């Protein structure tokens, strides 16, 4: 039975029970007593797992569609999404370090069941949408590199559960190293492709400045929200609030403040690096497709086949395929951990990681297999974009609780978010909700 504490003391209805991701909780030393740089390096890692959200295969479709149709215009959305992500991820670290809870545990404690259960369902929908995107993206990557049919590739993706099991067995640092290594490969692949595409850098810079057309044009808004959903992924908020607690940062307020500073540096640097990669997808589409009159490229397979003749080098499709496969594998790792945190936090149900993974992957494979079998590449492209819009629609259900908790002095104590930070976070939450309402309105009347 939960132990009830007076609200006046903690602001939480119950004491924290089992730690988030108990098997790796505080398992990584933070080099206490060592130099400042060594302590900072001990916190490097979780931010890069969060940054994987920028490179989800679903983001590729939205960015390819946006770049090919509207050129560099939607780069401003990528930039704004990045800034939103930096603020929200810093709040995730604050919640975890200040309260000792991940976002799922905090929601279960703070809200009655008639609120927390729907929030859990929305979070699960976000996980499924992410899983569908990575299933399709990985299958397309296998098809581009090895010629494996999409239908078979979708089934093969179920085997990645063994990769997750192995990485978790050897240690959480190995999970982070695996993700960072794949991010490095993706960066190199896109760096070479951007060099070959030779974009108009003046137009690229102008693309980072906002325009009212993004809001007034329903088609552009749809793709913009897809990019937003693929960047500020709702499940990443749960993920970060869990994995930051793998560090053994101590229990005193000064130790927690230092941990929050280092964790924020980690996530901010990782997200800035990821912005470069995220923007590169759109820049590549604008330079390789929009500039050559190819304004309707949304399919990953079609994009790969067009790169060689447009860029003039046969290696371009191979680099595209390698980066896409790496993205799918990376998303596999982060979605698995996010699913574990969400289920255990909301429901207090502990499952073996492989059981949890097979359940979510099975749910994702069914619609992905149906679409690939019946509709082929065109259907997968539409499904990928739809999954990203679904993610955007789920964002508010994770963002508002996060901002509410971190702004609450009784719940956060000395690590409560300052008023200016809470004001910015609430503004972000309202903007996201407002854009989603407009998207639904346009969809209904359109």
mmCIF file of N, CA and C in Angstrom, residues 18-147:
data_model
loop_
_atom_site.group_PDB
_atom_site.id
_atom_site.type_symbol
_atom_site.label_atom_id
_atom_site.label_comp_id
_atom_site.label_asym_id
_atom_site.label_seq_id
_atom_site.Cartn_x
_atom_site.Cartn_y
_atom_site.Cartn_z
ATOM 1 N N UNK A 18 9.382 2.348 -6.259
ATOM 2 C CA UNK A 18 10.540 1.839 -6.982
ATOM 3 C C UNK A 18 11.078 2.895 -7.938
ATOM 4 N N UNK A 19 12.388 2.973 -8.021
ATOM 5 C CA UNK A 19 13.019 3.987 -8.851
ATOM 6 C C UNK A 19 12.731 3.746 -10.329
ATOM 7 N N UNK A 20 12.789 4.819 -11.105
ATOM 8 C CA UNK A 20 12.620 4.707 -12.542
ATOM 9 C C UNK A 20 13.762 3.890 -13.133
ATOM 10 N N UNK A 21 13.428 2.928 -14.006
ATOM 11 C CA UNK A 21 14.420 2.032 -14.601
ATOM 12 C C UNK A 21 15.331 1.473 -13.506
ATOM 13 N N UNK A 22 14.713 0.756 -12.569
ATOM 14 C CA UNK A 22 15.392 0.322 -11.350
ATOM 15 C C UNK A 22 16.656 -0.492 -11.629
ATOM 16 N N UNK A 23 16.681 -1.215 -12.739
ATOM 17 C CA UNK A 23 17.841 -2.072 -13.014
ATOM 18 C C UNK A 23 19.102 -1.278 -13.334
ATOM 19 N N UNK A 24 18.956 -0.011 -13.777
ATOM 20 C CA UNK A 24 20.138 0.806 -14.080
ATOM 21 C C UNK A 24 20.126 2.119 -13.296
ATOM 22 N N UNK A 25 19.229 2.244 -12.315
ATOM 23 C CA UNK A 25 19.107 3.485 -11.540
ATOM 24 C C UNK A 25 20.400 3.777 -10.782
ATOM 25 N N UNK A 26 20.930 4.987 -10.968
ATOM 26 C CA UNK A 26 22.171 5.440 -10.311
ATOM 27 C C UNK A 26 23.321 4.448 -10.497
ATOM 28 N N UNK A 27 23.362 3.807 -11.642
ATOM 29 C CA UNK A 27 24.396 2.796 -11.898
ATOM 30 C C UNK A 27 25.677 3.387 -12.462
ATOM 31 N N UNK A 28 25.660 4.665 -12.840
ATOM 32 C CA UNK A 28 26.826 5.289 -13.473
ATOM 33 C C UNK A 28 27.412 6.336 -12.535
ATOM 34 N N UNK A 29 28.662 6.147 -12.163
ATOM 35 C CA UNK A 29 29.334 7.067 -11.257
ATOM 36 C C UNK A 29 29.501 8.440 -11.903
ATOM 37 N N UNK A 30 29.376 9.491 -11.094
ATOM 38 C CA UNK A 30 29.540 10.846 -11.610
ATOM 39 C C UNK A 30 30.888 11.450 -11.224
ATOM 40 N N UNK A 31 31.824 10.591 -10.891
ATOM 41 C CA UNK A 31 33.214 11.014 -10.639
ATOM 42 C C UNK A 31 33.303 12.107 -9.586
ATOM 43 N N UNK A 32 32.667 11.865 -8.443
ATOM 44 C CA UNK A 32 32.700 12.857 -7.357
ATOM 45 C C UNK A 32 34.139 13.076 -6.904
ATOM 46 N N UNK A 33 34.495 14.344 -6.715
ATOM 47 C CA UNK A 33 35.845 14.682 -6.291
ATOM 48 C C UNK A 33 36.811 14.844 -7.441
ATOM 49 N N UNK A 34 36.397 14.479 -8.648
ATOM 50 C CA UNK A 34 37.265 14.621 -9.815
ATOM 51 C C UNK A 34 37.157 16.041 -10.363
ATOM 52 N N UNK A 35 37.883 16.318 -11.442
ATOM 53 C CA UNK A 35 37.840 17.650 -12.048
ATOM 54 C C UNK A 35 36.458 17.925 -12.628
ATOM 55 N N UNK A 36 36.186 19.209 -12.865
ATOM 56 C CA UNK A 36 34.879 19.606 -13.385
ATOM 57 C C UNK A 36 34.602 18.957 -14.736
ATOM 58 N N UNK A 37 35.626 18.889 -15.579
ATOM 59 C CA UNK A 37 35.425 18.307 -16.915
ATOM 60 C C UNK A 37 35.112 16.822 -16.833
ATOM 61 N N UNK A 38 35.728 16.126 -15.903
ATOM 62 C CA UNK A 38 35.423 14.705 -15.733
ATOM 63 C C UNK A 38 34.002 14.503 -15.233
ATOM 64 N N UNK A 39 33.554 15.394 -14.354
ATOM 65 C CA UNK A 39 32.184 15.283 -13.856
ATOM 66 C C UNK A 39 31.182 15.593 -14.970
ATOM 67 N N UNK A 40 31.512 16.582 -15.795
ATOM 68 C CA UNK A 40 30.627 16.891 -16.925
ATOM 69 C C UNK A 40 30.539 15.709 -17.873
ATOM 70 N N UNK A 41 31.700 15.091 -18.174
ATOM 71 C CA UNK A 41 31.718 13.955 -19.109
ATOM 72 C C UNK A 41 30.920 12.775 -18.576
ATOM 73 N N UNK A 42 30.837 12.653 -17.251
ATOM 74 C CA UNK A 42 30.067 11.554 -16.667
ATOM 75 C C UNK A 42 28.575 11.699 -16.961
ATOM 76 N N UNK A 43 28.130 12.922 -17.224
ATOM 77 C CA UNK A 43 26.715 13.156 -17.504
ATOM 78 C C UNK A 43 26.407 13.122 -19.000
ATOM 79 N N UNK A 44 27.434 13.019 -19.834
ATOM 80 C CA UNK A 44 27.202 12.987 -21.276
ATOM 81 C C UNK A 44 26.621 11.632 -21.678
ATOM 82 N N UNK A 45 25.549 11.644 -22.446
ATOM 83 C CA UNK A 45 24.941 10.399 -22.918
ATOM 84 C C UNK A 45 23.437 10.465 -23.060
ATOM 85 N N UNK A 46 22.698 10.740 -21.972
ATOM 86 C CA UNK A 46 21.242 10.768 -22.087
ATOM 87 C C UNK A 46 20.725 11.747 -23.132
ATOM 88 N N UNK A 47 21.380 12.897 -23.265
ATOM 89 C CA UNK A 47 20.935 13.879 -24.245
ATOM 90 C C UNK A 47 20.971 13.356 -25.661
ATOM 91 N N UNK A 48 21.923 12.479 -25.950
ATOM 92 C CA UNK A 48 22.046 11.952 -27.309
ATOM 93 C C UNK A 48 20.978 10.907 -27.592
ATOM 94 N N UNK A 49 20.539 10.202 -26.550
ATOM 95 C CA UNK A 49 19.412 9.296 -26.731
ATOM 96 C C UNK A 49 18.147 10.088 -27.044
ATOM 97 N N UNK A 50 17.996 11.242 -26.368
ATOM 98 C CA UNK A 50 16.859 12.118 -26.644
ATOM 99 C C UNK A 50 16.952 12.685 -28.061
ATOM 100 N N UNK A 51 18.165 13.026 -28.490
ATOM 101 C CA UNK A 51 18.357 13.646 -29.805
ATOM 102 C C UNK A 51 17.981 12.727 -30.956
ATOM 103 N N UNK A 52 17.892 11.435 -30.677
ATOM 104 C CA UNK A 52 17.499 10.484 -31.721
ATOM 105 C C UNK A 52 16.139 10.862 -32.308
ATOM 106 N N UNK A 53 15.286 11.521 -31.494
ATOM 107 C CA UNK A 53 13.976 11.935 -31.975
ATOM 108 C C UNK A 53 14.047 12.823 -33.205
ATOM 109 N N UNK A 54 15.154 13.517 -33.383
ATOM 110 C CA UNK A 54 15.320 14.366 -34.554
ATOM 111 C C UNK A 54 15.497 13.549 -35.828
ATOM 112 N N UNK A 55 15.910 12.317 -35.669
ATOM 113 C CA UNK A 55 16.254 11.521 -36.838
ATOM 114 C C UNK A 55 15.383 10.299 -37.002
ATOM 115 N N UNK A 56 14.235 10.307 -36.341
ATOM 116 C CA UNK A 56 13.277 9.222 -36.539
ATOM 117 C C UNK A 56 12.921 9.129 -38.023
ATOM 118 N N UNK A 57 12.790 7.905 -38.569
ATOM 119 C CA UNK A 57 12.460 7.773 -40.000
ATOM 120 C C UNK A 57 11.222 8.549 -40.416
ATOM 121 N N UNK A 58 10.256 8.721 -39.508
ATOM 122 C CA UNK A 58 9.086 9.512 -39.842
ATOM 123 C C UNK A 58 9.443 10.961 -40.121
ATOM 124 N N UNK A 59 10.457 11.451 -39.424
ATOM 125 C CA UNK A 59 10.914 12.820 -39.651
ATOM 126 C C UNK A 59 11.485 12.977 -41.054
ATOM 127 N N UNK A 60 12.058 11.894 -41.574
ATOM 128 C CA UNK A 60 12.601 11.952 -42.927
ATOM 129 C C UNK A 60 11.503 12.263 -43.939
ATOM 130 N N UNK A 61 10.369 11.595 -43.799
ATOM 131 C CA UNK A 61 9.287 11.810 -44.762
ATOM 132 C C UNK A 61 8.747 13.231 -44.684
ATOM 133 N N UNK A 62 8.533 13.730 -43.454
ATOM 134 C CA UNK A 62 8.019 15.091 -43.326
ATOM 135 C C UNK A 62 9.022 16.112 -43.840
ATOM 136 N N UNK A 63 10.301 15.901 -43.541
ATOM 137 C CA UNK A 63 11.326 16.840 -44.004
ATOM 138 C C UNK A 63 11.532 16.748 -45.509
ATOM 139 N N UNK A 64 11.514 15.534 -46.049
ATOM 140 C CA UNK A 64 11.631 15.380 -47.499
ATOM 141 C C UNK A 64 10.458 16.037 -48.217
ATOM 142 N N UNK A 65 9.252 15.807 -47.683
ATOM 143 C CA UNK A 65 8.064 16.411 -48.295
ATOM 144 C C UNK A 65 8.114 17.931 -48.187
ATOM 145 N N UNK A 66 8.504 18.434 -47.008
ATOM 146 C CA UNK A 66 8.577 19.879 -46.817
ATOM 147 C C UNK A 66 9.650 20.527 -47.668
ATOM 148 N N UNK A 67 10.829 19.900 -47.763
ATOM 149 C CA UNK A 67 11.917 20.463 -48.546
ATOM 150 C C UNK A 67 11.660 20.418 -50.036
ATOM 151 N N UNK A 68 11.110 19.311 -50.508
ATOM 152 C CA UNK A 68 10.865 19.190 -51.944
ATOM 153 C C UNK A 68 9.734 20.110 -52.406
ATOM 154 N N UNK A 69 8.724 20.327 -51.571
ATOM 155 C CA UNK A 69 7.565 21.133 -51.967
ATOM 156 C C UNK A 69 7.761 22.620 -51.704
ATOM 157 N N UNK A 70 8.364 22.955 -50.552
ATOM 158 C CA UNK A 70 8.445 24.366 -50.166
ATOM 159 C C UNK A 70 9.882 24.878 -50.053
ATOM 160 N N UNK A 71 10.848 24.118 -50.521
ATOM 161 C CA UNK A 71 12.233 24.572 -50.468
ATOM 162 C C UNK A 71 12.742 24.667 -49.043
ATOM 163 N N UNK A 72 13.371 25.786 -48.725
ATOM 164 C CA UNK A 72 13.995 25.957 -47.405
ATOM 165 C C UNK A 72 13.065 26.614 -46.387
ATOM 166 N N UNK A 73 11.807 26.883 -46.765
ATOM 167 C CA UNK A 73 10.905 27.675 -45.923
ATOM 168 C C UNK A 73 10.696 27.067 -44.540
ATOM 169 N N UNK A 74 10.581 25.738 -44.469
ATOM 170 C CA UNK A 74 10.254 25.093 -43.194
ATOM 171 C C UNK A 74 11.466 24.888 -42.286
ATOM 172 N N UNK A 75 12.630 25.410 -42.687
ATOM 173 C CA UNK A 75 13.787 25.346 -41.789
ATOM 174 C C UNK A 75 13.520 26.096 -40.497
ATOM 175 N N UNK A 76 12.720 27.140 -40.578
ATOM 176 C CA UNK A 76 12.382 27.887 -39.362
ATOM 177 C C UNK A 76 11.616 27.022 -38.367
ATOM 178 N N UNK A 77 10.815 26.066 -38.880
ATOM 179 C CA UNK A 77 10.086 25.152 -38.005
ATOM 180 C C UNK A 77 11.069 24.219 -37.295
ATOM 181 N N UNK A 78 12.076 23.747 -38.027
ATOM 182 C CA UNK A 78 13.096 22.897 -37.418
ATOM 183 C C UNK A 78 13.828 23.638 -36.304
ATOM 184 N N UNK A 79 14.128 24.912 -36.550
ATOM 185 C CA UNK A 79 14.830 25.714 -35.545
ATOM 186 C C UNK A 79 13.951 25.955 -34.317
ATOM 187 N N UNK A 80 12.698 26.367 -34.537
ATOM 188 C CA UNK A 80 11.794 26.611 -33.420
ATOM 189 C C UNK A 80 11.531 25.328 -32.635
ATOM 190 N N UNK A 81 11.398 24.216 -33.344
ATOM 191 C CA UNK A 81 11.203 22.937 -32.673
ATOM 192 C C UNK A 81 12.393 22.599 -31.799
ATOM 193 N N UNK A 82 13.587 22.906 -32.290
ATOM 194 C CA UNK A 82 14.801 22.647 -31.526
ATOM 195 C C UNK A 82 14.827 23.481 -30.250
ATOM 196 N N UNK A 83 14.452 24.750 -30.361
ATOM 197 C CA UNK A 83 14.438 25.612 -29.179
ATOM 198 C C UNK A 83 13.407 25.126 -28.161
ATOM 199 N N UNK A 84 12.234 24.707 -28.654
ATOM 200 C CA UNK A 84 11.224 24.142 -27.759
ATOM 201 C C UNK A 84 11.752 22.886 -27.067
ATOM 202 N N UNK A 85 12.434 22.042 -27.840
ATOM 203 C CA UNK A 85 12.963 20.802 -27.284
ATOM 204 C C UNK A 85 13.984 21.078 -26.189
ATOM 205 N N UNK A 86 14.844 22.074 -26.395
ATOM 206 C CA UNK A 86 15.863 22.405 -25.397
ATOM 207 C C UNK A 86 15.209 22.797 -24.076
ATOM 208 N N UNK A 87 14.174 23.641 -24.139
ATOM 209 C CA UNK A 87 13.480 24.081 -22.928
ATOM 210 C C UNK A 87 12.796 22.906 -22.238
ATOM 211 N N UNK A 88 12.050 22.112 -23.016
ATOM 212 C CA UNK A 88 11.270 21.025 -22.418
ATOM 213 C C UNK A 88 12.170 19.923 -21.860
ATOM 214 N N UNK A 89 13.262 19.627 -22.543
ATOM 215 C CA UNK A 89 14.152 18.582 -22.039
ATOM 216 C C UNK A 89 14.873 19.038 -20.778
ATOM 217 N N UNK A 90 15.154 20.329 -20.666
ATOM 218 C CA UNK A 90 15.753 20.826 -19.428
ATOM 219 C C UNK A 90 14.776 20.661 -18.263
ATOM 220 N N UNK A 91 13.467 20.821 -18.547
ATOM 221 C CA UNK A 91 12.462 20.613 -17.514
ATOM 222 C C UNK A 91 12.361 19.138 -17.127
ATOM 223 N N UNK A 92 12.559 18.249 -18.093
ATOM 224 C CA UNK A 92 12.550 16.808 -17.792
ATOM 225 C C UNK A 92 13.654 16.460 -16.809
ATOM 226 N N UNK A 93 14.858 16.989 -17.068
ATOM 227 C CA UNK A 93 15.977 16.750 -16.151
ATOM 228 C C UNK A 93 15.682 17.360 -14.784
ATOM 229 N N UNK A 94 15.073 18.528 -14.770
ATOM 230 C CA UNK A 94 14.736 19.203 -13.508
ATOM 231 C C UNK A 94 13.742 18.366 -12.704
ATOM 232 N N UNK A 95 12.706 17.855 -13.376
ATOM 233 C CA UNK A 95 11.707 17.032 -12.691
ATOM 234 C C UNK A 95 12.348 15.789 -12.094
ATOM 235 N N UNK A 96 13.178 15.111 -12.873
ATOM 236 C CA UNK A 96 13.786 13.860 -12.421
ATOM 237 C C UNK A 96 14.724 14.084 -11.242
ATOM 238 N N UNK A 97 15.596 15.079 -11.377
ATOM 239 C CA UNK A 97 16.599 15.317 -10.342
ATOM 240 C C UNK A 97 15.973 15.950 -9.102
ATOM 241 N N UNK A 98 15.002 16.841 -9.305
ATOM 242 C CA UNK A 98 14.392 17.540 -8.182
ATOM 243 C C UNK A 98 13.410 16.699 -7.393
ATOM 244 N N UNK A 99 12.671 15.811 -8.079
ATOM 245 C CA UNK A 99 11.630 15.044 -7.392
ATOM 246 C C UNK A 99 11.961 13.564 -7.243
ATOM 247 N N UNK A 100 12.946 13.075 -8.018
ATOM 248 C CA UNK A 100 13.257 11.652 -7.988
ATOM 249 C C UNK A 100 12.244 10.812 -8.732
ATOM 250 N N UNK A 101 11.413 11.444 -9.561
ATOM 251 C CA UNK A 101 10.379 10.740 -10.320
ATOM 252 C C UNK A 101 10.561 11.008 -11.806
ATOM 253 N N UNK A 102 10.196 10.032 -12.621
ATOM 254 C CA UNK A 102 10.086 10.324 -14.049
ATOM 255 C C UNK A 102 8.696 10.898 -14.307
ATOM 256 N N UNK A 103 8.458 11.356 -15.526
ATOM 257 C CA UNK A 103 7.196 12.038 -15.833
ATOM 258 C C UNK A 103 5.995 11.115 -15.666
ATOM 259 N N UNK A 104 6.134 9.844 -16.009
ATOM 260 C CA UNK A 104 5.025 8.896 -15.869
ATOM 261 C C UNK A 104 4.680 8.684 -14.389
ATOM 262 N N UNK A 105 5.698 8.511 -13.559
ATOM 263 C CA UNK A 105 5.458 8.340 -12.119
ATOM 264 C C UNK A 105 4.814 9.586 -11.526
ATOM 265 N N UNK A 106 5.247 10.759 -11.972
ATOM 266 C CA UNK A 106 4.690 12.007 -11.462
ATOM 267 C C UNK A 106 3.212 12.142 -11.840
ATOM 268 N N UNK A 107 2.865 11.764 -13.066
ATOM 269 C CA UNK A 107 1.468 11.836 -13.496
ATOM 270 C C UNK A 107 0.591 10.877 -12.693
ATOM 271 N N UNK A 108 1.096 9.676 -12.445
ATOM 272 C CA UNK A 108 0.325 8.714 -11.674
ATOM 273 C C UNK A 108 0.082 9.213 -10.258
ATOM 274 N N UNK A 109 1.065 9.876 -9.689
ATOM 275 C CA UNK A 109 0.930 10.360 -8.319
ATOM 276 C C UNK A 109 0.020 11.591 -8.245
ATOM 277 N N UNK A 110 0.139 12.491 -9.207
ATOM 278 C CA UNK A 110 -0.528 13.788 -9.110
ATOM 279 C C UNK A 110 -1.992 13.762 -9.526
ATOM 280 N N UNK A 111 -2.355 12.840 -10.423
ATOM 281 C CA UNK A 111 -3.700 12.869 -10.983
ATOM 282 C C UNK A 111 -4.511 11.652 -10.549
ATOM 283 N N UNK A 112 -5.839 11.797 -10.491
ATOM 284 C CA UNK A 112 -6.696 10.627 -10.238
ATOM 285 C C UNK A 112 -6.644 9.684 -11.439
ATOM 286 N N UNK A 113 -7.130 8.464 -11.237
ATOM 287 C CA UNK A 113 -7.026 7.453 -12.289
ATOM 288 C C UNK A 113 -7.763 7.841 -13.561
ATOM 289 N N UNK A 114 -8.885 8.581 -13.406
ATOM 290 C CA UNK A 114 -9.629 8.944 -14.609
ATOM 291 C C UNK A 114 -8.869 9.948 -15.475
ATOM 292 N N UNK A 115 -7.808 10.524 -14.931
ATOM 293 C CA UNK A 115 -6.915 11.389 -15.707
ATOM 294 C C UNK A 115 -5.645 10.649 -16.106
ATOM 295 N N UNK A 116 -5.045 9.931 -15.156
ATOM 296 C CA UNK A 116 -3.759 9.284 -15.436
ATOM 297 C C UNK A 116 -3.877 8.149 -16.444
ATOM 298 N N UNK A 117 -4.992 7.394 -16.417
ATOM 299 C CA UNK A 117 -5.146 6.293 -17.376
ATOM 300 C C UNK A 117 -5.243 6.805 -18.813
ATOM 301 N N UNK A 118 -6.073 7.839 -19.107
ATOM 302 C CA UNK A 118 -6.049 8.397 -20.461
ATOM 303 C C UNK A 118 -4.679 8.943 -20.858
ATOM 304 N N UNK A 119 -3.968 9.571 -19.905
ATOM 305 C CA UNK A 119 -2.626 10.055 -20.222
ATOM 306 C C UNK A 119 -1.708 8.897 -20.595
ATOM 307 N N UNK A 120 -1.865 7.767 -19.896
ATOM 308 C CA UNK A 120 -1.077 6.581 -20.252
ATOM 309 C C UNK A 120 -1.431 6.100 -21.650
ATOM 310 N N UNK A 121 -2.713 6.082 -21.981
ATOM 311 C CA UNK A 121 -3.138 5.642 -23.309
ATOM 312 C C UNK A 121 -2.562 6.553 -24.395
ATOM 313 N N UNK A 122 -2.594 7.863 -24.156
ATOM 314 C CA UNK A 122 -2.033 8.799 -25.135
ATOM 315 C C UNK A 122 -0.529 8.567 -25.304
ATOM 316 N N UNK A 123 0.153 8.299 -24.194
ATOM 317 C CA UNK A 123 1.589 8.033 -24.269
ATOM 318 C C UNK A 123 1.868 6.750 -25.045
ATOM 319 N N UNK A 124 1.028 5.736 -24.849
ATOM 320 C CA UNK A 124 1.196 4.486 -25.584
ATOM 321 C C UNK A 124 0.944 4.697 -27.080
ATOM 322 N N UNK A 125 -0.032 5.537 -27.408
ATOM 323 C CA UNK A 125 -0.291 5.847 -28.822
ATOM 324 C C UNK A 125 0.948 6.492 -29.448
ATOM 325 N N UNK A 126 1.597 7.379 -28.701
ATOM 326 C CA UNK A 126 2.819 8.013 -29.200
ATOM 327 C C UNK A 126 3.920 6.976 -29.426
ATOM 328 N N UNK A 127 4.040 6.013 -28.502
ATOM 329 C CA UNK A 127 5.043 4.957 -28.661
ATOM 330 C C UNK A 127 4.747 4.127 -29.910
ATOM 331 N N UNK A 128 3.482 3.787 -30.110
ATOM 332 C CA UNK A 128 3.092 2.979 -31.275
ATOM 333 C C UNK A 128 3.371 3.746 -32.564
ATOM 334 N N UNK A 129 3.048 5.046 -32.586
ATOM 335 C CA UNK A 129 3.309 5.860 -33.772
ATOM 336 C C UNK A 129 4.802 5.898 -34.074
ATOM 337 N N UNK A 130 5.609 6.028 -33.018
ATOM 338 C CA UNK A 130 7.065 6.014 -33.205
ATOM 339 C C UNK A 130 7.530 4.666 -33.731
ATOM 340 N N UNK A 131 6.977 3.602 -33.168
ATOM 341 C CA UNK A 131 7.370 2.249 -33.573
ATOM 342 C C UNK A 131 7.002 1.973 -35.032
ATOM 343 N N UNK A 132 5.830 2.447 -35.442
ATOM 344 C CA UNK A 132 5.430 2.270 -36.849
ATOM 345 C C UNK A 132 6.439 2.957 -37.761
ATOM 346 N N UNK A 133 6.827 4.175 -37.383
ATOM 347 C CA UNK A 133 7.777 4.926 -38.202
ATOM 348 C C UNK A 133 9.117 4.200 -38.304
ATOM 349 N N UNK A 134 9.599 3.653 -37.185
ATOM 350 C CA UNK A 134 10.903 2.994 -37.235
ATOM 351 C C UNK A 134 10.827 1.642 -37.941
ATOM 352 N N UNK A 135 9.677 0.940 -37.828
ATOM 353 C CA UNK A 135 9.492 -0.314 -38.566
ATOM 354 C C UNK A 135 9.602 -0.056 -40.061
ATOM 355 N N UNK A 136 8.852 0.924 -40.536
ATOM 356 C CA UNK A 136 8.850 1.226 -41.967
ATOM 357 C C UNK A 136 10.210 1.764 -42.412
ATOM 358 N N UNK A 137 10.780 2.668 -41.622
ATOM 359 C CA UNK A 137 12.074 3.243 -41.981
ATOM 360 C C UNK A 137 13.173 2.203 -42.054
ATOM 361 N N UNK A 138 13.222 1.313 -41.070
ATOM 362 C CA UNK A 138 14.233 0.256 -41.077
ATOM 363 C C UNK A 138 14.029 -0.691 -42.254
ATOM 364 N N UNK A 139 12.774 -1.029 -42.540
ATOM 365 C CA UNK A 139 12.477 -1.918 -43.669
ATOM 366 C C UNK A 139 12.901 -1.282 -44.987
ATOM 367 N N UNK A 140 12.653 0.019 -45.146
ATOM 368 C CA UNK A 140 13.072 0.699 -46.375
ATOM 369 C C UNK A 140 14.591 0.754 -46.459
ATOM 370 N N UNK A 141 15.264 0.980 -45.328
ATOM 371 C CA UNK A 141 16.718 0.975 -45.311
ATOM 372 C C UNK A 141 17.287 -0.367 -45.730
ATOM 373 N N UNK A 142 16.704 -1.455 -45.234
ATOM 374 C CA UNK A 142 17.140 -2.795 -45.633
ATOM 375 C C UNK A 142 16.899 -3.032 -47.122
ATOM 376 N N UNK A 143 15.781 -2.496 -47.621
ATOM 377 C CA UNK A 143 15.473 -2.644 -49.038
ATOM 378 C C UNK A 143 16.463 -1.889 -49.917
ATOM 379 N N UNK A 144 16.810 -0.669 -49.508
ATOM 380 C CA UNK A 144 17.729 0.144 -50.306
ATOM 381 C C UNK A 144 19.138 -0.441 -50.323
ATOM 382 N N UNK A 145 19.582 -0.997 -49.200
ATOM 383 C CA UNK A 145 20.959 -1.482 -49.103
ATOM 384 C C UNK A 145 21.126 -2.918 -49.595
ATOM 385 N N UNK A 146 20.136 -3.768 -49.295
ATOM 386 C CA UNK A 146 20.300 -5.196 -49.561
ATOM 387 C C UNK A 146 19.225 -5.774 -50.481
ATOM 388 N N UNK A 147 18.294 -4.941 -50.927
ATOM 389 C CA UNK A 147 17.250 -5.412 -51.830
ATOM 390 C C UNK A 147 16.211 -6.304 -51.177
#
